[in-house]
Amino acid sequence: MKLILLGPPGGGKGTQAKLLIEKYGIPQISTGDMLRDHVAQKTDLGMLAKSYMDKGELVPDSLILDMMENRLSKSDCENGYILDGFPRTTPQAEGLTVLLKKLNHNLDKVIVLNVEDDSIVERMAGRRVHLPSGRVYHIKFNPPKKHDLDDVTNEKLTIRKDDEESTVRKRLSIYHDSTKPLIEFYKNNSVIINGTQDIDKVFNDITKSLK
Ligand code: AP5
């Protein structure tokens, strides 16, 4: 199963990807998590990406495409994967088409999560993350078992730097300009899911669409 999760920042891509991993046993490939890992390791890519990420801007396409070619060539991708946060621009989508052909991979479905901007600003304000694993919580909608601690490791949760309201609004505006056109790009192979419902209901709609 090879899937793309497409949707606005804070639309629930990471949350749904974690549930899909459990159900289908395929890896989540989140360009955001990969880039945050590079930032934490202070690699050359991480140092470059950080300046864009902190401002809520997109990291240049060429860097993302190189990173993804490397990742999708790994053996754990042979049976499938969930692309979360990639592609996000038309050049990235075109680059992915070329890459999939080269790797002889077929894309099964593009899942579009539809969520209005105002709900997203509320979601981002309450988001807490466990950075090493990418696990995501919300203080109201999906709280951890223990206050501010990751359910699995008991480590402290953090607030992402780019979750400040003004940065979120900028990310939303970039989403509308650069990423939303991909809904049209993938229109023959996509399903649109109402992402404003409860997390379980969204997941149920996604799995139904994959049957
Ligand atoms: P990235 O990490 O990909 O961020 P994003 O796409 O902006 O998405 P988020 O991770 O913010 O949100 P999400 O959709 O995963 O929502 P979540 O499940 O957490 O990218 C970060 C940065 O990296 C970019 O700005 C850019 O600089 C760079 N980058 C990454 N990929 C790139 C690329 N391909 N090209 C160029 N640059 C790139 O949910 C959000 C909150 O809502 C959580 O608190 C969650 O608990 C809660 N929630 C989830 N679902 C629901 C629900 N149904 N109801 C209520 N609450 C919910």
Short mmCIF file of C-alpha atoms and ligand atoms in Angstrom, two decimals:
data_model
loop_
_atom_site.label_atom_id
_atom_site.label_comp_id
_atom_site.label_asym_id
_atom_site.label_seq_id
_atom_site.Cartn_x
_atom_site.Cartn_y
_atom_site.Cartn_z
CA MET A 1 0.00 0.00 0.00
CA LYS A 2 1.59 3.25 -1.15
CA LEU A 3 -0.27 6.31 0.01
CA ILE A 4 0.06 10.07 0.07
CA LEU A 5 -1.55 12.07 2.89
CA LEU A 6 -2.25 15.54 1.57
CA GLY A 7 -3.69 18.34 3.66
CA PRO A 8 -3.06 21.63 5.40
CA PRO A 9 -0.58 22.12 8.24
CA GLY A 10 -2.29 20.77 11.34
CA GLY A 11 -4.83 18.93 9.21
CA GLY A 12 -4.15 15.67 11.05
CA LYS A 13 -1.73 14.00 8.61
CA GLY A 14 0.71 12.91 11.31
CA THR A 15 -2.09 11.74 13.61
CA GLN A 16 -3.70 9.61 10.90
CA ALA A 17 -0.32 8.32 9.66
CA LYS A 18 0.41 6.88 13.11
CA LEU A 19 -2.94 5.01 13.06
CA LEU A 20 -2.32 3.76 9.51
CA ILE A 21 1.11 2.40 10.52
CA GLU A 22 -0.58 0.28 13.20
CA LYS A 23 -3.24 -1.02 10.82
CA TYR A 24 -1.14 -1.69 7.71
CA GLY A 25 2.38 -2.15 9.15
CA ILE A 26 3.98 0.19 6.63
CA PRO A 27 6.33 3.07 7.47
CA GLN A 28 5.29 6.71 7.74
CA ILE A 29 7.63 8.91 5.76
CA SER A 30 7.19 12.43 7.07
CA THR A 31 9.41 15.03 5.44
CA GLY A 32 8.73 17.33 8.41
CA ASP A 33 9.96 14.68 10.91
CA MET A 34 12.97 13.87 8.72
CA LEU A 35 13.90 17.55 8.49
CA ARG A 36 13.43 18.07 12.26
CA ASP A 37 15.75 15.11 12.78
CA HIS A 38 18.37 16.74 10.53
CA VAL A 39 17.98 19.98 12.51
CA ALA A 40 18.48 18.11 15.81
CA GLN A 41 21.57 16.31 14.42
CA LYS A 42 22.88 19.65 13.05
CA THR A 43 23.60 18.15 9.61
CA ASP A 44 24.31 20.48 6.64
CA LEU A 45 20.75 19.89 5.41
CA GLY A 46 19.38 20.55 8.90
CA MET A 47 21.26 23.86 9.25
CA LEU A 48 19.93 24.98 5.88
CA ALA A 49 16.37 23.74 6.44
CA LYS A 50 16.03 25.31 9.90
CA SER A 51 15.93 28.87 8.61
CA TYR A 52 13.01 28.03 6.31
CA MET A 53 11.14 25.89 8.85
CA ASP A 54 11.29 28.42 11.69
CA LYS A 55 9.72 31.03 9.41
CA GLY A 56 7.04 28.59 8.20
CA GLU A 57 8.43 28.60 4.66
CA LEU A 58 9.00 25.59 2.41
CA VAL A 59 12.46 24.05 2.14
CA PRO A 60 13.68 24.20 -1.52
CA ASP A 61 12.33 21.44 -3.78
CA SER A 62 15.74 20.13 -4.87
CA LEU A 63 16.79 19.39 -1.27
CA ILE A 64 13.51 17.63 -0.53
CA LEU A 65 13.63 15.54 -3.72
CA ASP A 66 17.21 14.38 -3.01
CA MET A 67 16.24 13.47 0.55
CA MET A 68 13.19 11.51 -0.68
CA GLU A 69 15.06 9.66 -3.42
CA ASN A 70 17.41 8.43 -0.74
CA ARG A 71 14.58 7.47 1.63
CA LEU A 72 12.29 5.72 -0.86
CA SER A 73 15.18 3.58 -2.11
CA LYS A 74 15.51 1.93 1.32
CA SER A 75 14.37 -1.69 1.67
CA ASP A 76 11.61 -0.96 4.22
CA CYS A 77 9.72 0.89 1.46
CA GLU A 78 9.31 -2.15 -0.77
CA ASN A 79 5.96 -3.20 0.72
CA GLY A 80 4.50 0.28 0.99
CA TYR A 81 4.60 3.58 2.83
CA ILE A 82 2.61 6.60 3.86
CA LEU A 83 3.99 9.87 2.51
CA ASP A 84 3.15 12.59 5.02
CA GLY A 85 3.88 16.18 4.00
CA PHE A 86 5.35 15.28 0.61
CA PRO A 87 4.83 16.26 -2.14
CA ARG A 88 3.86 19.83 -1.36
CA THR A 89 4.55 21.69 -4.59
CA THR A 90 3.95 20.88 -8.26
CA PRO A 91 7.71 20.39 -8.94
CA GLN A 92 7.82 17.94 -5.99
CA ALA A 93 4.80 16.03 -7.36
CA GLU A 94 6.39 15.89 -10.82
CA GLY A 95 9.68 14.77 -9.26
CA LEU A 96 7.84 12.06 -7.31
CA THR A 97 6.21 10.74 -10.51
CA VAL A 98 9.67 10.35 -12.08
CA LEU A 99 11.06 8.76 -8.92
CA LEU A 100 8.19 6.26 -8.61
CA LYS A 101 8.72 5.19 -12.20
CA LYS A 102 12.44 4.74 -11.59
CA LEU A 103 11.76 2.64 -8.48
CA ASN A 104 8.93 0.74 -10.18
CA HIS A 105 6.48 1.76 -7.43
CA ASN A 106 2.76 2.31 -8.00
CA LEU A 107 0.89 4.88 -5.99
CA ASP A 108 -2.36 3.41 -4.63
CA LYS A 109 -4.20 6.45 -3.33
CA VAL A 110 -3.89 10.11 -2.41
CA ILE A 111 -5.89 10.88 0.73
CA VAL A 112 -6.85 14.53 0.98
CA LEU A 113 -7.73 15.77 4.49
CA ASN A 114 -10.02 18.75 4.27
CA VAL A 115 -9.98 21.12 7.29
CA GLU A 116 -10.90 24.82 7.50
CA ASP A 117 -8.22 27.36 8.46
CA ASP A 118 -9.90 28.48 11.71
CA SER A 119 -10.02 24.95 13.18
CA ILE A 120 -6.36 24.58 12.31
CA VAL A 121 -5.28 27.61 14.29
CA GLU A 122 -7.09 26.15 17.34
CA ARG A 123 -5.50 22.74 16.81
CA MET A 124 -1.98 24.12 16.53
CA ALA A 125 -2.35 26.14 19.73
CA GLY A 126 -3.00 22.92 21.67
CA ARG A 127 -0.56 20.62 19.89
CA ARG A 128 2.18 18.92 21.90
CA VAL A 129 4.79 16.67 20.29
CA HIS A 130 7.28 14.01 21.24
CA LEU A 131 10.05 15.05 18.87
CA PRO A 132 12.18 11.86 18.86
CA SER A 133 9.25 9.68 17.70
CA GLY A 134 7.03 12.23 15.97
CA ARG A 135 4.07 11.22 18.20
CA VAL A 136 1.50 13.99 18.32
CA TYR A 137 -1.00 14.98 21.02
CA HIS A 138 -3.51 17.75 21.65
CA ILE A 139 -4.22 19.09 25.11
CA LYS A 140 -7.99 18.91 24.49
CA PHE A 141 -8.68 16.61 21.52
CA ASN A 142 -6.04 13.91 22.05
CA PRO A 143 -4.37 14.36 25.46
CA PRO A 144 -1.48 12.19 26.65
CA LYS A 145 -2.22 9.75 29.51
CA LYS A 146 -0.01 11.78 31.86
CA HIS A 147 0.09 15.57 31.66
CA ASP A 148 2.79 16.77 29.23
CA LEU A 149 4.50 13.35 29.02
CA ASP A 150 4.80 10.97 26.06
CA ASP A 151 2.63 7.84 26.50
CA VAL A 152 5.40 5.42 25.45
CA THR A 153 8.63 6.87 26.86
CA ASN A 154 7.35 9.18 29.62
CA GLU A 155 9.62 11.89 28.16
CA LYS A 156 8.53 15.52 28.24
CA LEU A 157 6.41 16.79 25.35
CA THR A 158 7.29 20.04 23.58
CA ILE A 159 5.65 22.77 21.55
CA ARG A 160 6.91 23.07 17.97
CA LYS A 161 8.61 26.39 17.18
CA ASP A 162 6.52 26.85 14.05
CA ASP A 163 3.19 26.49 15.93
CA GLU A 164 3.01 30.17 16.90
CA GLU A 165 -0.18 31.67 15.43
CA SER A 166 1.50 34.10 12.99
CA THR A 167 3.73 31.30 11.64
CA VAL A 168 0.73 28.96 11.36
CA ARG A 169 -1.16 31.59 9.32
CA LYS A 170 1.86 31.93 7.01
CA ARG A 171 2.07 28.14 6.60
CA LEU A 172 -1.65 28.10 5.77
CA SER A 173 -1.20 30.76 3.12
CA ILE A 174 1.67 28.77 1.56
CA TYR A 175 -0.54 25.68 1.67
CA HIS A 176 -3.28 27.45 -0.30
CA ASP A 177 -0.82 28.80 -2.90
CA SER A 178 1.60 25.91 -3.36
CA THR A 179 0.11 22.65 -2.06
CA LYS A 180 -3.63 22.87 -2.69
CA PRO A 181 -3.10 22.77 -6.51
CA LEU A 182 -1.93 19.17 -5.98
CA ILE A 183 -5.55 18.17 -5.28
CA GLU A 184 -6.17 18.84 -8.98
CA PHE A 185 -2.85 17.16 -9.94
CA TYR A 186 -3.97 13.91 -8.25
CA LYS A 187 -7.71 14.18 -8.99
CA ASN A 188 -7.87 10.82 -10.80
CA ASN A 189 -6.44 8.89 -7.89
CA SER A 190 -7.63 10.64 -4.75
CA VAL A 191 -10.30 10.60 -2.08
CA ILE A 192 -11.38 13.68 -0.12
CA ILE A 193 -11.96 13.08 3.60
CA ASN A 194 -13.69 15.43 6.01
CA GLY A 195 -10.81 16.06 8.43
CA THR A 196 -12.86 18.16 10.87
CA GLN A 197 -14.52 15.09 12.39
CA ASP A 198 -13.22 13.23 15.46
CA ILE A 199 -9.87 11.48 14.97
CA ASP A 200 -11.49 7.99 15.01
CA LYS A 201 -14.16 8.99 12.51
CA VAL A 202 -11.55 10.44 10.12
CA PHE A 203 -9.57 7.20 10.42
CA ASN A 204 -12.67 5.13 9.76
CA ASP A 205 -13.44 7.13 6.59
CA ILE A 206 -9.85 6.69 5.38
CA THR A 207 -9.78 2.92 5.90
CA LYS A 208 -13.21 2.56 4.24
CA SER A 209 -11.88 4.43 1.20
CA LEU A 210 -8.94 2.01 0.95
CA LYS A 211 -11.08 -1.16 0.77
P1 AP5 B 1 5.44 19.31 8.61
O1 AP5 B 1 6.00 18.74 9.85
O2 AP5 B 1 5.11 18.41 7.47
O3 AP5 B 1 4.21 20.20 9.01
P2 AP5 B 1 2.79 20.41 8.30
O4 AP5 B 1 2.51 19.80 6.99
O5 AP5 B 1 2.69 21.85 8.34
O6 AP5 B 1 1.88 19.54 9.12
P3 AP5 B 1 1.88 19.40 10.64
O7 AP5 B 1 2.88 18.37 11.08
O8 AP5 B 1 1.99 20.76 11.26
O9 AP5 B 1 0.41 18.90 10.88
P4 AP5 B 1 -0.32 17.52 10.61
O10 AP5 B 1 -1.18 17.62 9.40
O11 AP5 B 1 0.64 16.37 10.67
O12 AP5 B 1 -1.29 17.52 11.85
P5 AP5 B 1 -1.19 16.74 13.25
O13 AP5 B 1 -1.55 15.30 13.04
O14 AP5 B 1 0.09 17.06 13.94
O15 AP5 B 1 6.42 20.44 8.03
C1 AP5 B 1 7.05 21.39 8.86
C2 AP5 B 1 7.96 22.27 8.01
O16 AP5 B 1 8.96 21.46 7.37
C3 AP5 B 1 7.27 23.01 6.85
O17 AP5 B 1 6.68 24.23 7.26
C4 AP5 B 1 8.46 23.21 5.90
O18 AP5 B 1 9.29 24.27 6.32
C5 AP5 B 1 9.22 21.91 6.05
N1 AP5 B 1 8.77 20.87 5.10
C6 AP5 B 1 8.23 19.67 5.42
N2 AP5 B 1 7.95 18.97 4.32
C7 AP5 B 1 8.32 19.74 3.26
C8 AP5 B 1 8.24 19.57 1.86
N3 AP5 B 1 7.75 18.46 1.30
N4 AP5 B 1 8.70 20.60 1.08
C9 AP5 B 1 9.23 21.71 1.61
N5 AP5 B 1 9.31 21.94 2.93
C10 AP5 B 1 8.86 20.96 3.76
O19 AP5 B 1 -2.41 17.44 14.00
C11 AP5 B 1 -2.32 18.77 14.46
C12 AP5 B 1 -2.96 18.90 15.86
O20 AP5 B 1 -4.36 18.64 15.76
C13 AP5 B 1 -2.43 17.85 16.89
O21 AP5 B 1 -2.38 18.46 18.14
C14 AP5 B 1 -3.47 16.72 16.85
O22 AP5 B 1 -3.54 16.03 18.09
C15 AP5 B 1 -4.76 17.50 16.57
N6 AP5 B 1 -5.70 16.74 15.73
C16 AP5 B 1 -5.41 15.91 14.69
N7 AP5 B 1 -6.54 15.41 14.14
C17 AP5 B 1 -7.57 15.99 14.85
C18 AP5 B 1 -9.00 15.88 14.76
N8 AP5 B 1 -9.59 15.10 13.83
N9 AP5 B 1 -9.72 16.61 15.64
C19 AP5 B 1 -9.14 17.40 16.57
N10 AP5 B 1 -7.80 17.52 16.72
C20 AP5 B 1 -7.03 16.83 15.85
#
